[in-house]
Amino acid sequence: MGDIGEFDPARFEEAIAIEVGLKLDDLKSPTTLIQPYIPDDLDNLVNLHPRHEDHLPVGIQETEEEQQHHWFVGSIDQGTTSSRFLIFNGEGDPVASHQIEFENLYPKSGWHEHEPLELLNSVEQCIDGAMKKFADLGYSKDNIRSIGITNQRETTVVWDSNTGEPLYNAIVWPDTRTTALVRDLKSRPEADSLTELCGLPLSTYPSSVKLLWLIENVEAVKQAYEERRLAFGTVDSWLIYRLNGGAKAKKPIHVTDSTNASRTMFMNLRTLQYDNHLLKFFGIDRTKVQLPQIVPSSDPECFGKVSYGSLSGVPIAGCLGDQSSALVGQCGFSPGQAKNTYGTGCFLLYNVGTEPVISKYGLLATVAYDFGHGRKPVYALEGSIAVAGSGVKFLMKNLGFIQESSEITDLAESVPDNGGVVFVTAFSGLFAPYWIDDAKGTLFGITQHTQKGHIARATLEATCYQTKAILDAMEKDSNHKLESLAVDGGLSNSDLCMQTQADITGIPVDRPRMRETTALGAAIAAGLATGVWKELNDLKEVNQVGRKVFRPQMERKEAKRLFRKWEQAVEMSKGWLLRDGEEEK
């Protein structure tokens, strides 16, 4: 043999140890290198992507569980003020992301619009931006198993099915131009029967009244309707349609999932299909408008594939409306679990199981998620609070209490309690479960002792009291005892606010370290459809690291006393807004 130098077993062992993930101290004998990695059932072995096979010793292959960590799932998160694209690994951690804000249009008082092509363009830019960062980590689109989409819900888009071009700006969910139309619809005899079918009461929020307004008031939309080339959809449908190639595609993809369809007032909550009675009520002729096909929230084929750009060929396999997606991202898969997103306002979703519950206490019934493939759809009750983070903004911008929103906790902690101050933050009336239109923001209990800190505490507490009121209504409607409240959103960063929430509700408040739960929910839907995760049980470890649980510390007697004071303040805040035609006596 030729001279190949002195053999150093320690160097050899260290190199192999690095490749297979063993500590050097574990190497007791040559068999240690191989034996721990040979499973009893050789049928469970899967072949590696060629890139990874090169890095394993001969005879070693990865199990499915190990291979999962090499797959990633993308998530388009299209919101009211910005679009984002995030890429998650198999453990539910984001590894790359990109976000773009876009212009919100307010052409008239109460009108709120988006330019549909700008929404699409912002998503395309976010995908490209995140993919560049992903490539810098040494990966490519081949490592992305699929992508999911989550979106602002009731926002309505209409386009020409022949050209694929929008016929008008998107009408955004809080737009109130349909107020007079809704008033007329409510006067019809059948109006009271709608909620039982679709879970929603008549209001300016659902897509149905927005579409009706467009047909009646925009000539291009009316003409397309009469010529049977009008396509309608929510933001998810619009993005899926265009990402698949739009009108130029060999077979255009025009679909929506049941969580988004449940916000239109066109879908029967039990059949998860369009209801002829509902369509007839709104005067919509199905032969004249192309409604998106309703499909499960998780499916490997229904949503098609991205047809161009840096994700060309990657399947779209998941779709969830934003609040449903946040519940999924919080892994709220059991009846009795609830999540609250503390943003500008608050949106609470409460899992009620596989049968819809029509609220008797001022809440909305909606589809939480529908993962298909033999699984039953899961329903939720939903309640909204108009003012949460916007209350903090009010103290900052209008009263000059703080310079940054993040300073609210320090100011509130400058005093030991609220000093008897209660702040009913009814800047736009009170939403669920009160629905008091004529309430105004009102401060009670002010004395010469009152300081800024007391008002700051009362502002945080107002959100917590309203959350308790909604949760109480949800429990009555659902007959499910609330186990815990999962939280996310900007105001959830305040430990004081979250501890106060736990004290007032008397239940644990569970806050994840990774709070991109809305985007994660869409990624979970897509990952379930494409084998990254096989069943919900596989998600039990997703987003669990670093969670903080706030447990009730206040005596229940004191918590009940404080809530009674809040309820008293709510009653006293009524009647401040005079109705049209009324005069002061």
Coordinates of C-alpha atoms in Angstrom, one line a residue:
M1 CA 0.0 0.0 0.0
G2 CA 1.1 3.5 -0.6
D3 CA 1.8 6.0 2.2
I4 CA -1.4 7.7 3.0
G5 CA -0.3 9.2 6.3
E6 CA -1.2 8.3 9.9
F7 CA -4.8 7.4 10.5
D8 CA -6.5 9.4 13.2
P9 CA -9.7 7.7 14.4
A10 CA -10.8 10.7 16.6
R11 CA -10.9 13.0 13.5
F12 CA -12.9 10.4 11.6
E13 CA -15.4 9.9 14.4
E14 CA -15.8 13.7 14.8
A15 CA -16.6 14.2 11.1
I16 CA -19.2 11.4 11.1
A17 CA -20.7 12.7 14.4
I18 CA -21.2 16.1 12.8
E19 CA -23.0 14.6 9.8
V20 CA -25.4 12.4 11.7
G21 CA -26.0 14.8 14.6
L22 CA -24.3 12.8 17.4
K23 CA -22.2 14.2 20.2
L24 CA -18.6 13.0 20.1
D25 CA -19.0 11.6 23.7
D26 CA -21.7 9.3 22.3
L27 CA -19.3 7.5 20.0
K28 CA -18.4 4.4 22.1
S29 CA -18.0 1.9 19.2
P30 CA -18.3 1.8 15.4
T31 CA -21.8 0.4 15.7
T32 CA -22.9 3.6 17.5
L33 CA -22.6 5.4 14.2
I34 CA -25.3 3.3 12.5
Q35 CA -27.5 1.4 14.9
P36 CA -29.5 4.3 16.4
Y37 CA -30.6 5.4 12.9
I38 CA -32.0 2.0 11.7
P39 CA -35.7 1.9 12.5
D40 CA -37.4 -1.4 13.3
D41 CA -39.8 -0.9 10.3
L42 CA -37.6 -0.4 7.2
D43 CA -40.8 0.4 5.2
N44 CA -40.8 3.8 7.0
L45 CA -37.6 4.8 5.3
V46 CA -38.0 7.5 2.6
N47 CA -35.6 8.6 0.0
L48 CA -33.9 11.9 0.4
H49 CA -33.8 14.8 -2.0
P50 CA -30.5 14.2 -3.8
R51 CA -29.1 17.4 -2.1
H52 CA -29.4 15.8 1.3
E53 CA -28.4 12.2 0.4
D54 CA -24.9 13.5 -0.2
H55 CA -24.5 14.5 3.4
L56 CA -25.4 11.2 5.1
P57 CA -23.1 8.2 5.6
V58 CA -23.7 5.2 3.4
G59 CA -26.6 3.2 4.6
I60 CA -28.3 6.0 6.4
Q61 CA -31.7 7.4 5.3
E62 CA -34.0 9.8 7.0
T63 CA -37.4 8.9 8.5
E64 CA -40.4 10.9 7.5
E65 CA -40.3 12.8 10.7
E66 CA -36.7 13.9 10.0
Q67 CA -37.4 14.7 6.4
Q68 CA -40.2 17.1 7.5
H69 CA -37.6 19.5 8.7
H70 CA -36.3 20.0 5.1
W71 CA -39.7 21.1 3.8
F72 CA -41.1 24.5 4.0
V73 CA -44.6 26.1 3.5
G74 CA -45.3 29.6 2.2
S75 CA -48.1 31.9 3.3
I76 CA -49.6 34.9 1.6
D77 CA -51.2 37.1 4.2
Q78 CA -53.2 39.8 2.4
G79 CA -54.6 42.3 4.9
T80 CA -56.4 45.7 5.0
T81 CA -53.3 47.9 5.0
S82 CA -50.4 45.6 3.9
S83 CA -49.5 42.3 2.2
R84 CA -46.9 39.8 3.4
F85 CA -45.4 36.6 2.3
L86 CA -43.8 34.3 5.0
I87 CA -42.1 31.0 4.7
F88 CA -42.4 28.6 7.6
N89 CA -40.4 25.4 8.4
G90 CA -42.0 22.1 9.5
E91 CA -41.9 23.3 13.2
G92 CA -44.0 26.4 12.3
D93 CA -41.2 28.9 12.7
P94 CA -40.9 31.7 10.1
V95 CA -37.5 31.6 8.3
A96 CA -38.1 34.4 5.7
S97 CA -40.7 37.1 5.1
H98 CA -41.4 40.3 3.2
Q99 CA -44.1 42.9 3.8
I100 CA -45.4 45.9 1.7
E101 CA -47.9 48.5 2.6
F102 CA -50.3 49.7 -0.1
E103 CA -52.6 52.7 -0.5
N104 CA -56.1 52.7 1.0
L105 CA -58.6 54.8 -1.0
Y106 CA -61.4 56.9 0.6
P107 CA -63.1 58.6 -2.4
K108 CA -66.1 59.7 -0.3
S109 CA -67.1 59.8 3.4
G110 CA -67.7 56.3 4.5
W111 CA -66.3 54.8 1.3
H112 CA -63.2 52.5 1.6
E113 CA -61.6 50.9 -1.5
H114 CA -58.5 49.1 -2.8
E115 CA -57.2 48.9 -6.3
P116 CA -57.3 45.2 -7.1
L117 CA -54.2 45.1 -9.3
E118 CA -52.3 46.9 -6.6
L119 CA -53.3 44.2 -4.2
L120 CA -52.0 41.6 -6.6
N121 CA -48.8 43.5 -7.3
S122 CA -48.1 43.9 -3.6
V123 CA -48.4 40.1 -3.1
E124 CA -46.1 39.4 -6.1
Q125 CA -43.5 41.8 -4.7
C126 CA -43.7 40.2 -1.2
I127 CA -43.2 36.7 -2.7
D128 CA -40.1 37.9 -4.6
G129 CA -38.7 39.7 -1.6
A130 CA -39.1 36.7 0.7
M131 CA -37.8 34.3 -1.9
K132 CA -34.6 36.3 -2.2
K133 CA -34.1 36.0 1.5
F134 CA -34.9 32.3 1.4
A135 CA -32.3 31.9 -1.4
D136 CA -29.7 33.7 0.8
L137 CA -30.3 30.9 3.4
G138 CA -29.3 28.3 0.7
Y139 CA -32.8 27.2 -0.3
S140 CA -34.9 27.4 -3.5
K141 CA -38.6 27.0 -4.4
D142 CA -37.9 23.2 -4.7
N143 CA -37.9 23.2 -0.9
I144 CA -41.3 24.8 -0.6
R145 CA -43.9 22.0 -0.6
S146 CA -46.9 24.4 -1.1
I147 CA -48.3 27.8 -0.1
G148 CA -51.5 28.9 1.6
I149 CA -53.5 32.2 1.4
T150 CA -55.1 34.2 4.2
N151 CA -57.0 37.4 3.6
Q152 CA -59.2 40.2 4.7
R153 CA -62.6 38.8 4.5
E154 CA -65.8 40.6 3.2
T155 CA -63.8 42.8 0.8
T156 CA -65.4 42.4 -2.6
V157 CA -63.8 42.2 -6.0
V158 CA -65.5 42.1 -9.4
W159 CA -63.8 41.4 -12.8
D160 CA -64.5 40.6 -16.4
S161 CA -64.4 36.9 -16.9
N162 CA -63.4 37.4 -20.6
T163 CA -60.3 39.6 -19.9
G164 CA -59.6 38.9 -16.3
E165 CA -59.4 42.7 -15.6
P166 CA -61.1 44.3 -12.6
L167 CA -64.3 46.3 -13.4
Y168 CA -64.2 48.5 -10.3
N169 CA -62.1 49.0 -7.2
A170 CA -62.4 46.5 -4.4
I171 CA -65.0 47.6 -1.8
V172 CA -63.3 47.0 1.6
W173 CA -65.0 45.3 4.5
P174 CA -65.7 48.4 6.7
D175 CA -67.1 50.4 3.8
T176 CA -70.6 51.9 4.8
R177 CA -71.9 53.1 1.4
T178 CA -74.5 50.4 1.6
T179 CA -76.2 51.8 4.7
A180 CA -79.4 52.9 2.9
L181 CA -79.5 49.6 0.9
V182 CA -79.2 47.6 4.1
R183 CA -82.0 49.6 5.7
D184 CA -84.3 48.7 2.7
L185 CA -83.3 45.1 2.9
K186 CA -84.1 44.9 6.6
S187 CA -87.6 46.1 5.9
R188 CA -88.4 43.0 3.8
P189 CA -90.5 40.3 5.5
E190 CA -87.9 37.5 5.0
A191 CA -85.0 39.5 6.5
D192 CA -85.3 37.9 9.9
S193 CA -84.9 34.4 8.5
L194 CA -81.5 35.0 6.9
T195 CA -79.4 34.6 10.0
E196 CA -80.7 31.1 10.6
L197 CA -79.4 30.1 7.1
C198 CA -76.1 31.9 6.9
G199 CA -75.2 32.9 10.4
L200 CA -74.9 36.6 9.7
P201 CA -77.4 39.5 10.3
L202 CA -78.0 42.1 7.7
S203 CA -75.4 44.8 7.9
T204 CA -72.9 46.8 5.7
Y205 CA -70.2 44.2 6.3
P206 CA -71.0 41.1 4.2
S207 CA -70.0 40.9 0.5
S208 CA -73.6 40.4 -0.6
V209 CA -74.7 44.0 -0.2
K210 CA -71.5 45.2 -1.7
L211 CA -72.1 43.2 -4.9
L212 CA -75.7 44.3 -5.0
W213 CA -74.5 48.0 -4.8
L214 CA -72.0 47.5 -7.6
I215 CA -74.6 46.0 -9.9
E216 CA -77.0 48.8 -9.2
N217 CA -74.6 51.7 -9.3
V218 CA -71.6 51.0 -11.6
E219 CA -72.5 50.8 -15.3
A220 CA -69.5 48.6 -16.3
V221 CA -70.5 46.1 -13.6
K222 CA -74.2 46.2 -14.5
Q223 CA -73.4 45.6 -18.2
A224 CA -71.1 42.7 -17.4
Y225 CA -73.8 41.2 -15.3
E226 CA -76.4 41.5 -18.1
E227 CA -73.9 40.0 -20.6
R228 CA -73.1 37.1 -18.2
R229 CA -69.3 37.9 -18.0
L230 CA -69.3 39.3 -14.4
A231 CA -67.0 37.4 -12.0
F232 CA -67.3 38.0 -8.3
G233 CA -65.1 37.0 -5.4
T234 CA -63.5 38.0 -2.2
V235 CA -59.8 38.8 -2.1
D236 CA -58.8 35.1 -1.8
S237 CA -60.7 34.3 -5.0
W238 CA -59.1 37.2 -6.9
L239 CA -55.5 36.3 -5.9
I240 CA -56.0 32.6 -6.6
Y241 CA -57.5 33.4 -10.0
R242 CA -54.7 35.7 -11.1
L243 CA -51.8 33.7 -9.6
N244 CA -53.1 30.7 -11.7
G245 CA -52.9 32.9 -14.8
G246 CA -56.3 34.5 -14.8
A247 CA -58.2 34.5 -18.1
K248 CA -55.1 33.3 -20.0
A249 CA -55.0 30.1 -18.1
K250 CA -56.0 26.9 -20.0
K251 CA -58.6 26.3 -17.3
P252 CA -59.1 29.4 -15.1
I253 CA -59.3 28.7 -11.4
H254 CA -62.2 30.5 -9.7
V255 CA -62.7 29.1 -6.2
T256 CA -63.1 30.2 -2.6
D257 CA -63.0 28.3 0.7
S258 CA -65.9 28.0 3.1
T259 CA -64.5 30.4 5.7
N260 CA -64.5 33.2 3.2
A261 CA -67.8 32.1 1.5
S262 CA -69.5 32.2 4.9
R263 CA -68.9 36.0 5.0
T264 CA -70.8 36.6 1.8
M265 CA -74.4 35.8 3.1
F266 CA -74.8 33.7 0.0
M267 CA -73.7 30.4 1.5
N268 CA -75.8 28.0 3.6
L269 CA -73.9 27.5 6.8
R270 CA -74.9 23.8 7.0
T271 CA -74.5 22.6 3.4
L272 CA -71.5 24.9 2.7
Q273 CA -72.9 25.6 -0.7
Y274 CA -74.7 28.6 -2.2
D275 CA -78.3 28.8 -1.1
N276 CA -81.0 29.7 -3.7
H277 CA -83.2 31.3 -1.0
L278 CA -80.4 33.7 0.0
L279 CA -79.5 34.5 -3.6
K280 CA -83.1 35.2 -4.4
F281 CA -83.4 37.5 -1.4
F282 CA -80.6 39.7 -2.7
G283 CA -81.9 39.5 -6.3
I284 CA -78.8 37.8 -7.6
D285 CA -79.3 35.7 -10.8
R286 CA -76.7 32.9 -10.7
T287 CA -76.8 32.6 -14.5
K288 CA -75.6 36.2 -14.8
V289 CA -72.7 36.2 -12.3
Q290 CA -69.9 33.7 -11.9
L291 CA -69.6 32.9 -8.2
P292 CA -66.4 31.1 -7.1
Q293 CA -66.8 27.4 -6.4
I294 CA -66.7 26.6 -2.6
V295 CA -64.1 24.1 -1.7
P296 CA -62.4 22.9 1.6
S297 CA -59.8 25.2 3.2
S298 CA -57.1 22.6 2.7
D299 CA -56.8 20.7 -0.6
P300 CA -53.8 19.7 -2.8
E301 CA -55.5 20.4 -6.2
C302 CA -58.5 22.7 -6.0
F303 CA -56.5 26.0 -5.7
G304 CA -54.2 25.2 -8.6
K305 CA -50.5 26.3 -8.9
V306 CA -48.7 29.6 -9.2
S307 CA -48.2 30.0 -12.9
Y308 CA -45.3 32.5 -13.0
G309 CA -42.6 34.2 -11.1
S310 CA -40.3 33.0 -8.4
L311 CA -42.9 30.4 -7.1
S312 CA -43.9 29.1 -10.6
G313 CA -45.2 25.6 -10.3
V314 CA -45.6 25.6 -6.5
P315 CA -49.1 24.4 -5.5
I316 CA -51.6 26.6 -3.7
A317 CA -53.0 24.2 -1.2
G318 CA -54.6 26.2 1.6
C319 CA -57.0 29.1 2.0
L320 CA -58.6 30.7 5.2
G321 CA -60.1 34.0 6.0
D322 CA -57.9 35.9 8.4
Q323 CA -59.7 35.4 11.7
S324 CA -60.2 31.7 11.0
S325 CA -56.6 31.5 10.0
A326 CA -55.5 33.0 13.3
L327 CA -57.6 30.4 15.2
V328 CA -55.9 27.6 13.2
G329 CA -52.5 29.3 13.8
Q330 CA -53.2 29.2 17.5
C331 CA -54.1 25.4 17.1
G332 CA -57.5 26.1 18.5
F333 CA -58.9 22.7 17.3
S334 CA -61.0 21.7 20.3
P335 CA -64.5 23.0 21.2
G336 CA -64.3 25.5 24.0
Q337 CA -61.0 27.0 22.8
A338 CA -61.0 30.7 21.7
K339 CA -58.6 33.2 20.3
N340 CA -58.6 36.9 20.5
T341 CA -56.6 39.1 18.2
Y342 CA -55.9 42.5 19.8
G343 CA -55.4 44.8 16.9
T344 CA -57.0 48.2 16.2
G345 CA -60.1 46.5 17.4
C346 CA -60.5 42.9 18.7
F347 CA -61.9 39.8 16.9
L348 CA -62.7 36.8 19.0
L349 CA -63.4 33.4 17.5
Y350 CA -64.7 30.6 19.7
N351 CA -64.6 27.0 18.5
V352 CA -68.0 25.4 18.9
G353 CA -67.4 22.1 17.2
T354 CA -68.9 20.4 14.2
E355 CA -72.4 21.9 14.4
P356 CA -73.1 25.6 13.8
V357 CA -74.5 27.6 16.7
I358 CA -76.8 30.5 15.8
S359 CA -76.3 33.2 18.4
K360 CA -79.0 34.5 20.6
Y361 CA -76.7 36.9 22.3
G362 CA -75.5 39.2 19.6
L363 CA -72.7 37.1 18.0
L364 CA -72.0 35.9 14.5
A365 CA -71.9 32.2 13.4
T366 CA -69.2 31.4 10.9
V367 CA -67.0 28.5 9.6
A368 CA -63.8 28.2 11.6
Y369 CA -62.1 25.8 9.1
D370 CA -62.9 22.9 6.8
F371 CA -59.9 20.6 6.2
G372 CA -61.9 18.2 4.0
H373 CA -60.8 14.6 3.2
G374 CA -63.5 13.1 5.4
R375 CA -63.1 15.6 8.3
K376 CA -66.2 17.4 9.3
P377 CA -66.2 21.2 9.0
V378 CA -65.7 23.1 12.3
Y379 CA -67.7 26.1 13.3
A380 CA -67.1 29.2 15.5
L381 CA -69.0 32.0 17.1
E382 CA -67.4 35.4 16.5
G383 CA -67.6 38.7 18.3
S384 CA -65.9 42.0 17.5
I385 CA -64.8 45.0 19.7
A386 CA -64.5 48.3 17.9
V387 CA -61.7 49.8 20.1
A388 CA -58.6 48.0 21.4
G389 CA -55.3 49.3 20.2
S390 CA -57.0 52.4 18.8
G391 CA -57.8 53.3 22.5
V392 CA -54.1 53.5 23.2
K393 CA -53.6 55.5 20.0
F394 CA -56.3 57.9 21.3
L395 CA -54.3 58.5 24.5
M396 CA -51.1 59.0 22.5
K397 CA -52.3 61.2 19.6
N398 CA -55.3 63.0 21.0
L399 CA -54.3 63.5 24.7
G400 CA -50.5 63.3 24.5
F401 CA -50.2 60.9 27.4
I402 CA -47.4 58.9 25.8
Q403 CA -45.0 59.2 22.8
E404 CA -45.2 55.6 21.6
S405 CA -47.9 52.9 22.0
S406 CA -45.4 50.6 23.7
E407 CA -45.2 53.0 26.6
I408 CA -48.8 52.3 27.7
T409 CA -47.9 49.6 30.1
D410 CA -45.3 51.7 32.0
L411 CA -47.8 54.5 32.3
A412 CA -50.5 52.2 33.6
E413 CA -48.1 50.6 36.1
S414 CA -47.2 54.0 37.5
V415 CA -50.3 53.5 39.7
P416 CA -51.4 50.4 41.6
D417 CA -55.0 50.3 40.3
N418 CA -57.5 52.2 38.2
G419 CA -58.3 54.6 41.1
G420 CA -62.0 54.0 40.5
V421 CA -61.9 55.2 36.9
V422 CA -63.9 53.3 34.2
F423 CA -63.5 54.3 30.6
V424 CA -66.2 53.1 28.2
T425 CA -64.3 53.4 24.9
A426 CA -67.4 53.7 22.7
F427 CA -65.8 56.0 20.1
S428 CA -68.1 54.4 17.4
G429 CA -70.8 53.0 19.7
L430 CA -70.4 49.6 21.2
F431 CA -70.1 46.4 19.2
A432 CA -70.7 42.8 20.3
P433 CA -72.4 41.8 22.4
Y434 CA -74.0 45.1 23.3
W435 CA -74.6 46.6 19.8
I436 CA -75.4 50.1 21.2
D437 CA -75.2 52.6 18.4
D438 CA -75.9 55.7 20.5
A439 CA -73.2 55.2 23.1
K440 CA -70.2 57.6 23.2
G441 CA -66.8 57.3 24.8
T442 CA -67.3 58.1 28.5
L443 CA -65.0 58.4 31.5
F444 CA -66.5 57.7 34.9
G445 CA -65.1 58.0 38.4
I446 CA -62.8 61.0 37.9
T447 CA -61.7 62.8 41.0
Q448 CA -58.9 65.2 42.0
H449 CA -56.9 62.0 42.8
T450 CA -57.1 60.9 39.1
Q451 CA -53.8 60.7 37.2
K452 CA -52.8 59.8 33.7
G453 CA -51.9 56.3 34.9
H454 CA -55.4 55.6 36.1
I455 CA -56.9 56.5 32.7
A456 CA -54.2 54.4 31.0
R457 CA -55.2 51.4 33.2
A458 CA -58.9 52.1 32.5
T459 CA -58.2 52.1 28.8
L460 CA -56.6 48.7 28.9
E461 CA -59.3 47.3 31.2
A462 CA -62.0 48.5 28.8
T463 CA -60.8 46.0 26.2
C464 CA -60.6 43.3 28.8
Y465 CA -64.1 43.9 30.1
Q466 CA -65.6 43.8 26.6
T467 CA -63.7 40.6 25.9
K468 CA -65.2 39.0 29.0
A469 CA -68.7 40.2 27.9
I470 CA -68.2 38.5 24.5
L471 CA -66.8 35.3 26.0
D472 CA -69.8 35.1 28.4
A473 CA -72.1 35.4 25.5
M474 CA -70.2 32.7 23.6
E475 CA -70.4 30.3 26.4
K476 CA -74.1 30.8 26.7
D477 CA -74.6 30.3 23.0
S478 CA -72.3 27.3 22.6
N479 CA -72.9 25.5 26.0
H480 CA -69.1 24.9 25.9
K481 CA -67.1 26.0 29.0
L482 CA -64.1 28.1 27.9
E483 CA -60.8 26.4 28.7
S484 CA -58.3 29.1 27.8
L485 CA -58.0 32.2 25.7
A486 CA -55.2 32.2 23.1
V487 CA -54.1 35.8 22.2
D488 CA -52.1 37.6 19.6
G489 CA -52.0 41.1 18.0
G490 CA -50.2 44.3 19.1
L491 CA -51.9 44.9 22.5
S492 CA -51.1 41.3 23.5
N493 CA -47.5 42.4 24.0
S494 CA -48.5 44.2 27.2
D495 CA -48.0 41.8 30.1
L496 CA -50.2 44.0 32.3
C497 CA -53.1 43.9 29.8
M498 CA -52.9 40.1 29.4
Q499 CA -52.7 39.6 33.2
T500 CA -55.7 41.9 33.6
Q501 CA -57.5 39.8 31.0
A502 CA -56.8 36.6 32.9
D503 CA -58.0 38.2 36.2
I504 CA -61.2 39.6 34.8
T505 CA -62.2 36.4 32.8
G506 CA -61.0 34.0 35.4
I507 CA -59.3 31.8 32.8
P508 CA -55.7 31.4 31.6
V509 CA -54.5 33.6 28.8
D510 CA -52.1 31.9 26.5
R511 CA -49.7 34.0 24.5
P512 CA -47.3 32.5 21.9
R513 CA -43.8 33.7 21.5
M514 CA -44.2 33.6 17.7
R515 CA -47.3 35.8 17.1
E516 CA -47.6 35.5 13.3
T517 CA -50.5 33.2 13.9
T518 CA -52.7 34.4 11.0
A519 CA -50.0 33.6 8.4
L520 CA -49.2 30.4 10.2
G521 CA -52.8 29.2 10.0
A522 CA -52.8 29.4 6.1
A523 CA -49.4 27.6 6.1
I524 CA -50.9 24.8 8.3
A525 CA -53.9 24.5 5.9
A526 CA -51.5 24.1 2.9
G527 CA -49.1 21.8 4.8
L528 CA -51.9 19.5 5.8
A529 CA -52.9 19.1 2.2
T530 CA -49.4 18.3 1.0
G531 CA -48.0 16.0 3.6
V532 CA -45.9 18.4 5.7
W533 CA -48.3 17.5 8.5
K534 CA -50.6 14.6 8.2
E535 CA -53.1 15.1 10.9
L536 CA -54.0 17.8 13.5
N537 CA -52.2 15.8 16.1
D538 CA -49.0 16.3 14.3
L539 CA -49.3 20.0 15.0
K540 CA -49.2 19.7 18.8
E541 CA -45.6 21.0 19.0
V542 CA -46.1 23.8 16.4
N543 CA -45.6 27.3 17.9
Q544 CA -45.4 25.9 21.4
V545 CA -41.9 27.0 22.3
G546 CA -41.7 30.1 24.5
R547 CA -45.5 30.5 25.1
K548 CA -46.4 32.4 28.2
V549 CA -49.5 31.6 30.2
F550 CA -51.1 34.3 32.4
R551 CA -53.1 32.7 35.1
P552 CA -55.9 34.4 37.2
Q553 CA -54.5 36.0 40.4
M554 CA -57.4 38.2 41.4
E555 CA -60.1 36.9 43.8
R556 CA -63.3 36.0 41.9
K557 CA -65.3 38.3 44.2
E558 CA -63.2 41.3 43.3
A559 CA -63.3 40.4 39.6
K560 CA -67.1 40.3 39.7
R561 CA -67.3 43.6 41.5
L562 CA -65.1 45.3 38.9
F563 CA -67.2 43.8 36.0
R564 CA -70.4 45.0 37.6
K565 CA -69.0 48.6 37.7
W566 CA -68.1 48.2 34.0
E567 CA -71.7 47.1 33.2
Q568 CA -73.1 50.0 35.1
A569 CA -70.8 52.4 33.1
V570 CA -72.0 50.8 29.8
E571 CA -75.6 51.5 30.8
M572 CA -74.8 55.1 31.7
S573 CA -73.0 55.7 28.4
K574 CA -76.1 55.1 26.3
G575 CA -78.1 57.8 24.6
W576 CA -75.4 60.4 24.0
L577 CA -75.8 60.3 20.3
L578 CA -79.0 62.0 19.0
R579 CA -80.7 60.3 16.1
D580 CA -81.5 62.1 12.9
G581 CA -84.5 64.4 13.4
E582 CA -84.3 64.4 17.2
E583 CA -84.0 67.6 19.1
E584 CA -82.8 68.3 22.6
K585 CA -85.6 69.1 24.9

